[in-house]
Short mmCIF file of C-alpha atoms and ligand atoms in Angstrom, two decimals:
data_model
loop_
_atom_site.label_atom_id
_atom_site.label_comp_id
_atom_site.label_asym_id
_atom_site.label_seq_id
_atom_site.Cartn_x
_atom_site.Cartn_y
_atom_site.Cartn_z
CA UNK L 579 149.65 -4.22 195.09
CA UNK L 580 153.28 -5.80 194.56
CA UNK L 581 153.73 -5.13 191.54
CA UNK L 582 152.26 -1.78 190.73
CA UNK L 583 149.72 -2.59 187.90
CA UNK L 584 148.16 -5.92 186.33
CA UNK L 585 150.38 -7.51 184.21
CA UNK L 586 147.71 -9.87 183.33
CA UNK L 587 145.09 -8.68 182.01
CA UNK L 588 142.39 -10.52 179.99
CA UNK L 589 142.62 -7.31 177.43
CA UNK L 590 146.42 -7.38 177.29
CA UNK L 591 146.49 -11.63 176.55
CA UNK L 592 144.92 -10.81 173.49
CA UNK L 593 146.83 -7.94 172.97
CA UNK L 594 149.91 -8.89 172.83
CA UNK L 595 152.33 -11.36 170.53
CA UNK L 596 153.87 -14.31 171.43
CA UNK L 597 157.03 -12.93 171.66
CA UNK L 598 156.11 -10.61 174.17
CA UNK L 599 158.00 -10.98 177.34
CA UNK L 600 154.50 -10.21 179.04
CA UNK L 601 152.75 -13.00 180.58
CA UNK L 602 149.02 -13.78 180.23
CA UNK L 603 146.43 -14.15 182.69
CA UNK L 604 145.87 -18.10 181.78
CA UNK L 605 149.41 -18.83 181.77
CA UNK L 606 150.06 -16.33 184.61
CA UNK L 607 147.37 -18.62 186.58
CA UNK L 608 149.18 -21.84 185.18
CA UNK L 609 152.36 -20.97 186.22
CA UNK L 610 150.76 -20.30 190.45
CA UNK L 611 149.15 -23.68 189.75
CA UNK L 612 152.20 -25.55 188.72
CA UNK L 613 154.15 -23.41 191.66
CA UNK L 614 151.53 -24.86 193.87
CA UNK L 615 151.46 -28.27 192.56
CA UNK L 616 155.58 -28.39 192.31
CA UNK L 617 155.64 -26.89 195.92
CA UNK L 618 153.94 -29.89 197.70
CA UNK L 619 154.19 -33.14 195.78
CA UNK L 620 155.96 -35.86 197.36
CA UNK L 621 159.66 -35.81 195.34
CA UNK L 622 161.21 -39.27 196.06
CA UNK L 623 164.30 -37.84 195.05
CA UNK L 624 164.11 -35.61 197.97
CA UNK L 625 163.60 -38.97 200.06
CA UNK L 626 165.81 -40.89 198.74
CA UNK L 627 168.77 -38.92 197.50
CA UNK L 628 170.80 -41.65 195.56
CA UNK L 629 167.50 -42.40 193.40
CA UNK L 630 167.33 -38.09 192.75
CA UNK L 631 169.34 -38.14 189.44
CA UNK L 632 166.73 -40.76 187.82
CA UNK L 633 163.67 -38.31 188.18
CA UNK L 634 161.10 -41.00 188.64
CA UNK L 635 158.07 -38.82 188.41
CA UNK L 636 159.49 -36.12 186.27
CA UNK L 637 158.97 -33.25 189.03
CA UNK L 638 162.43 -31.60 188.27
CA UNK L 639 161.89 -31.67 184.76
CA UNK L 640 158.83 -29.84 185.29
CA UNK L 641 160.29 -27.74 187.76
CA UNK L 642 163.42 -26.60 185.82
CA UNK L 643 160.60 -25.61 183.08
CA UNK L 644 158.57 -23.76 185.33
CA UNK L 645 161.72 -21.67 186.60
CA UNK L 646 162.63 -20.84 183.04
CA UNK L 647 158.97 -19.31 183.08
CA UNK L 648 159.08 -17.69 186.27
CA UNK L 649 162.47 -15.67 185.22
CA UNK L 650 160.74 -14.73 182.28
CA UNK L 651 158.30 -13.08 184.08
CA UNK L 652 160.07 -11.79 187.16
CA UNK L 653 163.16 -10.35 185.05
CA UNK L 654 160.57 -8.52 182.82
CA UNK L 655 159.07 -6.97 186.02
CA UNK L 656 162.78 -5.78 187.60
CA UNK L 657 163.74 -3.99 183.74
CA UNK L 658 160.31 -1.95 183.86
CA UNK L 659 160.60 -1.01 187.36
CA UNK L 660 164.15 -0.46 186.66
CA UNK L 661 163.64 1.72 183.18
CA UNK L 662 160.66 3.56 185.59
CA UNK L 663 163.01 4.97 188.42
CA UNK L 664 166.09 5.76 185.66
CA UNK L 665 163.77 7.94 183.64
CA UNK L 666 162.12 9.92 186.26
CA UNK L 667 163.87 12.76 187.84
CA UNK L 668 162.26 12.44 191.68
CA UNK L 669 161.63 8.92 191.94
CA UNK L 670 159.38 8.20 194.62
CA UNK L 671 158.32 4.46 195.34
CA UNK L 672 154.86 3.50 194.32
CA UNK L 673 154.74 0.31 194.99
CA UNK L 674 156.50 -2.88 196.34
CA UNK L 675 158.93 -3.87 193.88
CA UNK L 676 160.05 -0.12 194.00
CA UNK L 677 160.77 -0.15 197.65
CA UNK L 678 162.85 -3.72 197.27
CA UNK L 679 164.83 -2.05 194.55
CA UNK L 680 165.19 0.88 196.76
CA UNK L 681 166.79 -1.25 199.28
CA UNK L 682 168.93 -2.71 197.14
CA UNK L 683 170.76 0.49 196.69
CA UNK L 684 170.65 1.17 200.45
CA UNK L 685 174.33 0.49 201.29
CA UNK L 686 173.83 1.30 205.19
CA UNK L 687 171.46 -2.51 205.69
CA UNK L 688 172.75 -4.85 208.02
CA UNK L 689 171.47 -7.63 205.82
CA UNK L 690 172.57 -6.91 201.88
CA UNK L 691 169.72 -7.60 199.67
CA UNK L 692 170.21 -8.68 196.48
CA UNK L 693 168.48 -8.51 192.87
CA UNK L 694 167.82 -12.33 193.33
CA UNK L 695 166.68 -11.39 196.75
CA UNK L 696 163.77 -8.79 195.35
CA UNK L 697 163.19 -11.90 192.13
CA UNK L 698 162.43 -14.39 195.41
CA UNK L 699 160.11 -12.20 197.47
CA UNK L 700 158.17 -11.19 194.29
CA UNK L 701 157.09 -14.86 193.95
CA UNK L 702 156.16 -15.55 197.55
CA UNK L 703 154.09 -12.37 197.63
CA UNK L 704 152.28 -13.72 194.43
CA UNK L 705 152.15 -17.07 195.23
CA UNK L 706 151.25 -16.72 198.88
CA UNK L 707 148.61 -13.95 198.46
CA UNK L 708 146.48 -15.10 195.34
CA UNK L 709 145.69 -19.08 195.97
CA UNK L 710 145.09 -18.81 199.29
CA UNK L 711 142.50 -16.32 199.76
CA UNK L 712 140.81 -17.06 196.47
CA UNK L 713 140.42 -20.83 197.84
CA UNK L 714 139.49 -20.15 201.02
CA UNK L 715 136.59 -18.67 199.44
CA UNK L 716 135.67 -20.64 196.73
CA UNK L 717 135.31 -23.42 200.14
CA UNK L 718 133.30 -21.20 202.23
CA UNK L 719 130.61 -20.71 199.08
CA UNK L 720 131.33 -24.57 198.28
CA UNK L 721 129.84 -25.15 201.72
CA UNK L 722 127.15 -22.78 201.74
CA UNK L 723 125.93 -24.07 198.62
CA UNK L 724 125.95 -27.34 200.10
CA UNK L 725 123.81 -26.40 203.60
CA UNK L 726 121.32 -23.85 201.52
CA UNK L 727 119.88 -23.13 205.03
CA UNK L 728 123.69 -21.65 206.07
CA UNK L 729 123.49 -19.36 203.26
CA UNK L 730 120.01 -17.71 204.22
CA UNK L 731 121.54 -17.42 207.29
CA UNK L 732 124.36 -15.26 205.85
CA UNK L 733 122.12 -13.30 203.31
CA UNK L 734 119.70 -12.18 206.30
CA UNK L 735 122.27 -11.06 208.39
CA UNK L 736 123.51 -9.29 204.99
CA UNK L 737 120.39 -7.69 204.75
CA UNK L 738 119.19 -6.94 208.24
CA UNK L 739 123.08 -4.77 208.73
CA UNK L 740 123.58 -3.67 205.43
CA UNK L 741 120.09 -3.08 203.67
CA UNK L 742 119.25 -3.95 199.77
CA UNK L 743 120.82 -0.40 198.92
CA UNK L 744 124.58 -0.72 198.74
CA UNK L 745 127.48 -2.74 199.11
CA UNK L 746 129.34 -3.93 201.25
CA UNK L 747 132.66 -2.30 202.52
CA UNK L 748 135.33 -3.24 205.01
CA UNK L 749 133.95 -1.60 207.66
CA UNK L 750 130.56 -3.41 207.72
CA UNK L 751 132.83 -6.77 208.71
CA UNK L 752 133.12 -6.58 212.53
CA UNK L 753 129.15 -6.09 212.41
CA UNK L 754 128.62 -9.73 210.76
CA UNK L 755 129.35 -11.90 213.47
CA UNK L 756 127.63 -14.90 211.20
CA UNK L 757 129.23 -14.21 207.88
CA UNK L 758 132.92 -14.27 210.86
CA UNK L 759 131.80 -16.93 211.86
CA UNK L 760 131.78 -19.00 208.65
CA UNK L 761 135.17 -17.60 207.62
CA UNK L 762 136.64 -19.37 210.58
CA UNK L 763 134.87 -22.84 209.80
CA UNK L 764 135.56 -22.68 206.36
CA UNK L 765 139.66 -22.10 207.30
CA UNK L 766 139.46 -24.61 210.41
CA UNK L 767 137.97 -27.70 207.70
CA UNK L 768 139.70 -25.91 204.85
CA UNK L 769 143.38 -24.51 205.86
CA UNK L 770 144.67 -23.46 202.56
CA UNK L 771 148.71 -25.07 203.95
CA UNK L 772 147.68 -28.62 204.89
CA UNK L 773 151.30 -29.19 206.37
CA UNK L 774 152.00 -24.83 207.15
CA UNK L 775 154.80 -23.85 205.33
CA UNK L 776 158.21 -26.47 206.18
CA UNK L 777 160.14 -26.08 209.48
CA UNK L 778 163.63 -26.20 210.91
CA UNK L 779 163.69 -27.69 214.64
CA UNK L 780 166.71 -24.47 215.63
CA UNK L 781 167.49 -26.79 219.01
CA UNK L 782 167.28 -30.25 220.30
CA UNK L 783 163.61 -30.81 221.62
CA UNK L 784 161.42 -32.71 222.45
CA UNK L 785 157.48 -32.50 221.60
CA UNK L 786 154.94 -35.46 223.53
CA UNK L 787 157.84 -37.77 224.04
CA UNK L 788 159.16 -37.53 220.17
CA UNK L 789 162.92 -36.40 220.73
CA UNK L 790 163.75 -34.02 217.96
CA UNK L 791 167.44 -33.24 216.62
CA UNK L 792 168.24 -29.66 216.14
CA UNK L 793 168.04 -29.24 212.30
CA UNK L 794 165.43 -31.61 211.70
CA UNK L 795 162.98 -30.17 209.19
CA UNK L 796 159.36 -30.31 210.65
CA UNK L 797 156.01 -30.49 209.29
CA UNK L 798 153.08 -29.57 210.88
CA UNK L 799 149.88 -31.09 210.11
CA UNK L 800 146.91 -28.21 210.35
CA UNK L 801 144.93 -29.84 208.49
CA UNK L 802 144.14 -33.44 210.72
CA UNK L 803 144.82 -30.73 213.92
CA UNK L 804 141.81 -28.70 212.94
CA UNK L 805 140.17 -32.00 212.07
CA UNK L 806 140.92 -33.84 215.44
CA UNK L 807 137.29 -35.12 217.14
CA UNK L 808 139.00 -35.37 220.27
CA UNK L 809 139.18 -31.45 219.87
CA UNK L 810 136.11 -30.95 218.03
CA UNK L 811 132.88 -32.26 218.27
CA UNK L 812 132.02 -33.82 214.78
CA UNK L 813 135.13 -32.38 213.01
CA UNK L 814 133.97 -33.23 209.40
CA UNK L 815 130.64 -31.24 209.86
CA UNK L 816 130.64 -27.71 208.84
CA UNK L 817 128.88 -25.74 211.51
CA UNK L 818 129.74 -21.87 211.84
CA UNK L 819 127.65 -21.96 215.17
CA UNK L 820 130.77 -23.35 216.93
CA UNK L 821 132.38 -19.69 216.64
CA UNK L 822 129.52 -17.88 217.87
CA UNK L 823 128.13 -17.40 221.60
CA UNK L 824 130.83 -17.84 224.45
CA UNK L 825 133.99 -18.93 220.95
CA UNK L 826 132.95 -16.00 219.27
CA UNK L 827 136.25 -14.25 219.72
CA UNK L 828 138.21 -17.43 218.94
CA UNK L 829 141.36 -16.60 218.04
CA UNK L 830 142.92 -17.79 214.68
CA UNK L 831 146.38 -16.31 214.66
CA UNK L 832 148.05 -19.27 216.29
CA UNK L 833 147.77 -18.49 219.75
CA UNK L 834 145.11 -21.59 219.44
CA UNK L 835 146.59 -24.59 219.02
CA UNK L 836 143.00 -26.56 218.02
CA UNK L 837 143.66 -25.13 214.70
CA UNK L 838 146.54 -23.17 213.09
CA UNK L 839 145.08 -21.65 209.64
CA UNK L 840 147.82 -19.36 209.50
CA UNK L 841 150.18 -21.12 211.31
CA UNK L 842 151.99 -19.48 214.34
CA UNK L 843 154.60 -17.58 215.84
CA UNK L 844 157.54 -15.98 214.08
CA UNK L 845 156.95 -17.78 210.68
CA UNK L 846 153.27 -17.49 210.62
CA UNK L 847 151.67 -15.72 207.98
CA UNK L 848 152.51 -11.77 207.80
CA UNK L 849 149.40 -11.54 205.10
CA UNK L 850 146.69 -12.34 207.69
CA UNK L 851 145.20 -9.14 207.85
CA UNK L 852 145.64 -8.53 204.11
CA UNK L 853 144.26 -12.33 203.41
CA UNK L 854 141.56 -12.09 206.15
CA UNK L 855 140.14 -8.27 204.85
CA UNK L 856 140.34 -10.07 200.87
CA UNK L 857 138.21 -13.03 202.04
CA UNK L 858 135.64 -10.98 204.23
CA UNK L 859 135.01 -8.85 201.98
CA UNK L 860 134.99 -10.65 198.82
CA UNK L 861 132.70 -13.14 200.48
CA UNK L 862 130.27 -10.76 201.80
CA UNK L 863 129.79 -9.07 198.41
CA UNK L 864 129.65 -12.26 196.66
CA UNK L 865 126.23 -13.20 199.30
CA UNK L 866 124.70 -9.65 199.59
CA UNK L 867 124.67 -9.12 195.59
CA UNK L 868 124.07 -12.35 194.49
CA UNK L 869 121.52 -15.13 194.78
CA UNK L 870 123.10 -18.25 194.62
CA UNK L 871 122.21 -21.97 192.96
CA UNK L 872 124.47 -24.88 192.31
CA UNK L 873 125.13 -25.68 189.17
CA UNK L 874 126.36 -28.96 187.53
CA UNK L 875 124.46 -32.57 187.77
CA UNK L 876 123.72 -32.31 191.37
CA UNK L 877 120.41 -33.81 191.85
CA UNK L 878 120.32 -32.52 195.59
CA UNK L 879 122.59 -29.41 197.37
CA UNK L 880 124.02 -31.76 199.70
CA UNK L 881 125.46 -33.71 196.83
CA UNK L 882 127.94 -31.48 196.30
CA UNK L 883 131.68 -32.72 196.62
CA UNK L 884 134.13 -31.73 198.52
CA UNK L 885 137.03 -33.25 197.02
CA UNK L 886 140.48 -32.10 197.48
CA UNK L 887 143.53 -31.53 195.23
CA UNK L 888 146.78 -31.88 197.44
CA UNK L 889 149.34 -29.42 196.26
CA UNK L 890 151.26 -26.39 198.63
CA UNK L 891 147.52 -25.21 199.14
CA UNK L 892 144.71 -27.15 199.44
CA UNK L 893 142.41 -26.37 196.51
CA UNK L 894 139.28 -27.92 195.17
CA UNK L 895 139.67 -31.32 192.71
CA UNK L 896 136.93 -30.08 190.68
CA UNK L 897 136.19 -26.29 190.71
CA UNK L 898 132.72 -25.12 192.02
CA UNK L 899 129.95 -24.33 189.40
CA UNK L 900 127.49 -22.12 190.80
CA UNK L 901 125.06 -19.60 188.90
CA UNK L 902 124.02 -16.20 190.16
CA UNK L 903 121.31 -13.73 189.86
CA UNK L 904 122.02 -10.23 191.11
CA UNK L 905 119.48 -9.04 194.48
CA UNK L 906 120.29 -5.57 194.94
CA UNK L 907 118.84 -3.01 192.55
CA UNK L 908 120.28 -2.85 188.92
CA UNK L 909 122.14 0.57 189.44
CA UNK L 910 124.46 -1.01 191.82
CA UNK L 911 125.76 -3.30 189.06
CA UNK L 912 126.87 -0.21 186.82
CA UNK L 913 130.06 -0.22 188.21
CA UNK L 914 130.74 -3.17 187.10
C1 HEM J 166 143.16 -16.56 203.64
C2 HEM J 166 144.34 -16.15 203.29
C3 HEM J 166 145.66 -16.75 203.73
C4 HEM J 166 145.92 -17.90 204.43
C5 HEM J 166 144.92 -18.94 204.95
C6 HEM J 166 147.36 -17.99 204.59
C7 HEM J 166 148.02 -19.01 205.26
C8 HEM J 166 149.39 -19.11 205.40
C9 HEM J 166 150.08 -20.16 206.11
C10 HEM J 166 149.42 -21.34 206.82
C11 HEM J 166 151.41 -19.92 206.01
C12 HEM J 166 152.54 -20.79 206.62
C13 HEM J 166 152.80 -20.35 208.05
C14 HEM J 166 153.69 -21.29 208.83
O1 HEM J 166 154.40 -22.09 208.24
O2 HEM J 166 153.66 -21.28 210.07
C15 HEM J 166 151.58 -18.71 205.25
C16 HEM J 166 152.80 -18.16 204.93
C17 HEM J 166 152.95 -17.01 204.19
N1 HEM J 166 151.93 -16.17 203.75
FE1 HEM J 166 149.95 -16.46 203.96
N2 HEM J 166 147.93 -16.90 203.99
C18 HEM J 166 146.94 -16.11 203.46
C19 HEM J 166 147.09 -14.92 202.79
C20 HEM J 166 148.30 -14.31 202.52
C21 HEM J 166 148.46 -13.03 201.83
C22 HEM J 166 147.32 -12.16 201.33
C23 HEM J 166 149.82 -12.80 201.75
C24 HEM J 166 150.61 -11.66 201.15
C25 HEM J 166 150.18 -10.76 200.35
C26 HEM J 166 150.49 -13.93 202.37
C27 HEM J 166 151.86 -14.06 202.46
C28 HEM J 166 152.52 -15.13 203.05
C29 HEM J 166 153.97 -15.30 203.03
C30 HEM J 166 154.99 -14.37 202.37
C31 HEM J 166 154.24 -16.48 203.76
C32 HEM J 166 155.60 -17.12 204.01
C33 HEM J 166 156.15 -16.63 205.34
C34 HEM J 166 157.49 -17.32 205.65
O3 HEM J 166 157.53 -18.53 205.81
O4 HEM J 166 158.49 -16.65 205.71
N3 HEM J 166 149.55 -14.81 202.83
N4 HEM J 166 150.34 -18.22 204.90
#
């Protein structure tokens, strides 16, 4: 969607030589895992600014690495574009990047943007849209997997609204109150930002008797907020049932302060329809055409861990192994 095609593919890794200024798809997902990583590790440099130039842990080193790479990538996505709009006669915009560069040339904005400018919001629309709804869901099937009784649940809703004879599409969603209902437990025990993305207090305040100077930068914690018992009633359980009945219209866009999954106000997330329409609909499909059993040593579902990695998003330590068997008949699959 940003960028107009894949420039990843699994055909075009192998396709390509290693001179290519392509990237592949494992190093492509290397480089969002090291943004990630880079993005929310405690630099004691950053803490303690005379002990910076020593590099302790080695983060800028890595960093200064994984900015050569990024360039690599984003400067070979600007030339294409770039070579696209020169040769064509009518250029009309196709996808993001075009209308950035678009604006570039607009000489009438009130706020110049710049070629850097485009090279920056390329990487927090790729960085911001893949991890997080691709975790999100690899939690709600962790915990599914987990409470086998959850994902009946989900499956007979599935099959009671949809039927065993097609997919399901975006506008089945509002009609699964359950499969809702586990989206918003998996982001209120799950939130992909533990600490949202970093702050800037604009003007002297002050928050439950905590003065705060104007300029201070300010984390929020989402992730102990969501998890607060004095909010919720056994926080660490996952129970979907709390979003149906009388909180079934709970609202997650941050006008809730119990939890904040995409934060709130000005800054929150502006992909939370994009993210929440991915993660519906991906999970849905995943349930209605698949049958689902964990893989691994487990001896029992409940087994299953639920360790974290900390990073800018909060991912799984050890990614889910699950096997599936298809449930809906085998000319559905041909698409595929
Ligand atoms: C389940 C999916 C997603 C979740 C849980 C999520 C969550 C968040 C959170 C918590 C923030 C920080 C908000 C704050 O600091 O108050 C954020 C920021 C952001 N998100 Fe998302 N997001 C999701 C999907 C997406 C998608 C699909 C896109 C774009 C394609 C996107 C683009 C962004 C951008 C650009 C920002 C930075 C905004 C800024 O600080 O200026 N997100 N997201």
């Amino acid at each position: 969607m940003v960028l107009g095609k894949k420039y990843f593919s699994e055909s075009e890794s192998s396709e390509k030589s290693s001179t290519s200024t392509s990237v592949k798809l494992e190093e492509f997902q290397e480089i969002v895992d090291e943004l990630f990583l880079l993005n929310g590790v405690l630099n004691i440099g950053d803490w303690i600014p005379w002990l910076g130039f020593l590099d302790l842990q080695g983060y800028e080193k890595r960093m200064k690495a994984l900015k050569k790479r990024l360039d690599r990538f984003r400067a070979h996505v600007l030339d294409e574009h770039m070579a696209k709009r020169k040769a064509m006669k009518d250029f009309e915009a196709k996808d993001m990047v075009d209308l950035l560069l678009e604006l570039v040339d607009n000489p009438d904005l009130e706020v110049k943007l710049t070629y850097d400018n485009v090279k920056g919001f390329i990487q927090d629309l790729i960085a911001a849209g893949t991890d997080s709804s691709a975790s999100t869901v690899e939690w709600a099937m962790s915990e599914l997997l987990k409470q086998p009784n959850l994902m009946d649940k989900a499956t007979e809703e599935l099959d009671r609204v949809i039927g065993k004879t097609r997919w399901v599409s975006e506008k089945d969603i509002a009609q699964l109150p359950f499969l809702e209902a586990v989206i918003k437990e998996t982001l209120r025990k799950h939130p992909v930002a533990v600490l949202l993305a970093p702050h800037l207090a604009i003007e002297d305040c002050n928050v439950n008797g905590y003065y705060i100077r104007k300029g201070t930068p300010v984390f929020v914690n989402a992730w102990s907020i969501a998890r607060d018992p004095s909010v919720w009633d056994a926080p660490e359980e996952f129970r979907p049932e709390r979003f149906l009945g009388k909180d079934k219209d709970f609202d997650i866009k941050g006008q809730r302060f119990e939890m904040l999954p995409f934060g709130s106000g000005r800054r929150m997330c502006p992909g939370y329809s994009l993210g929440m329409k991915m993660v519906s609909s991906t999970l849905a499909n995943l349930l209605h055409g698949f049958s689902w059993k964990l893989g691994g040593s487990y001896q029992r579902n409940e087994d299953l861990d639920m360790d974290e990695a900390y990073g800018l998003a909060t991912i799984r330590k050890f990614p889910l192994v699950a096997v599936m068997e298809p449930r809906l008949p085998v000319h559905l699959y041909d698409a595929f």
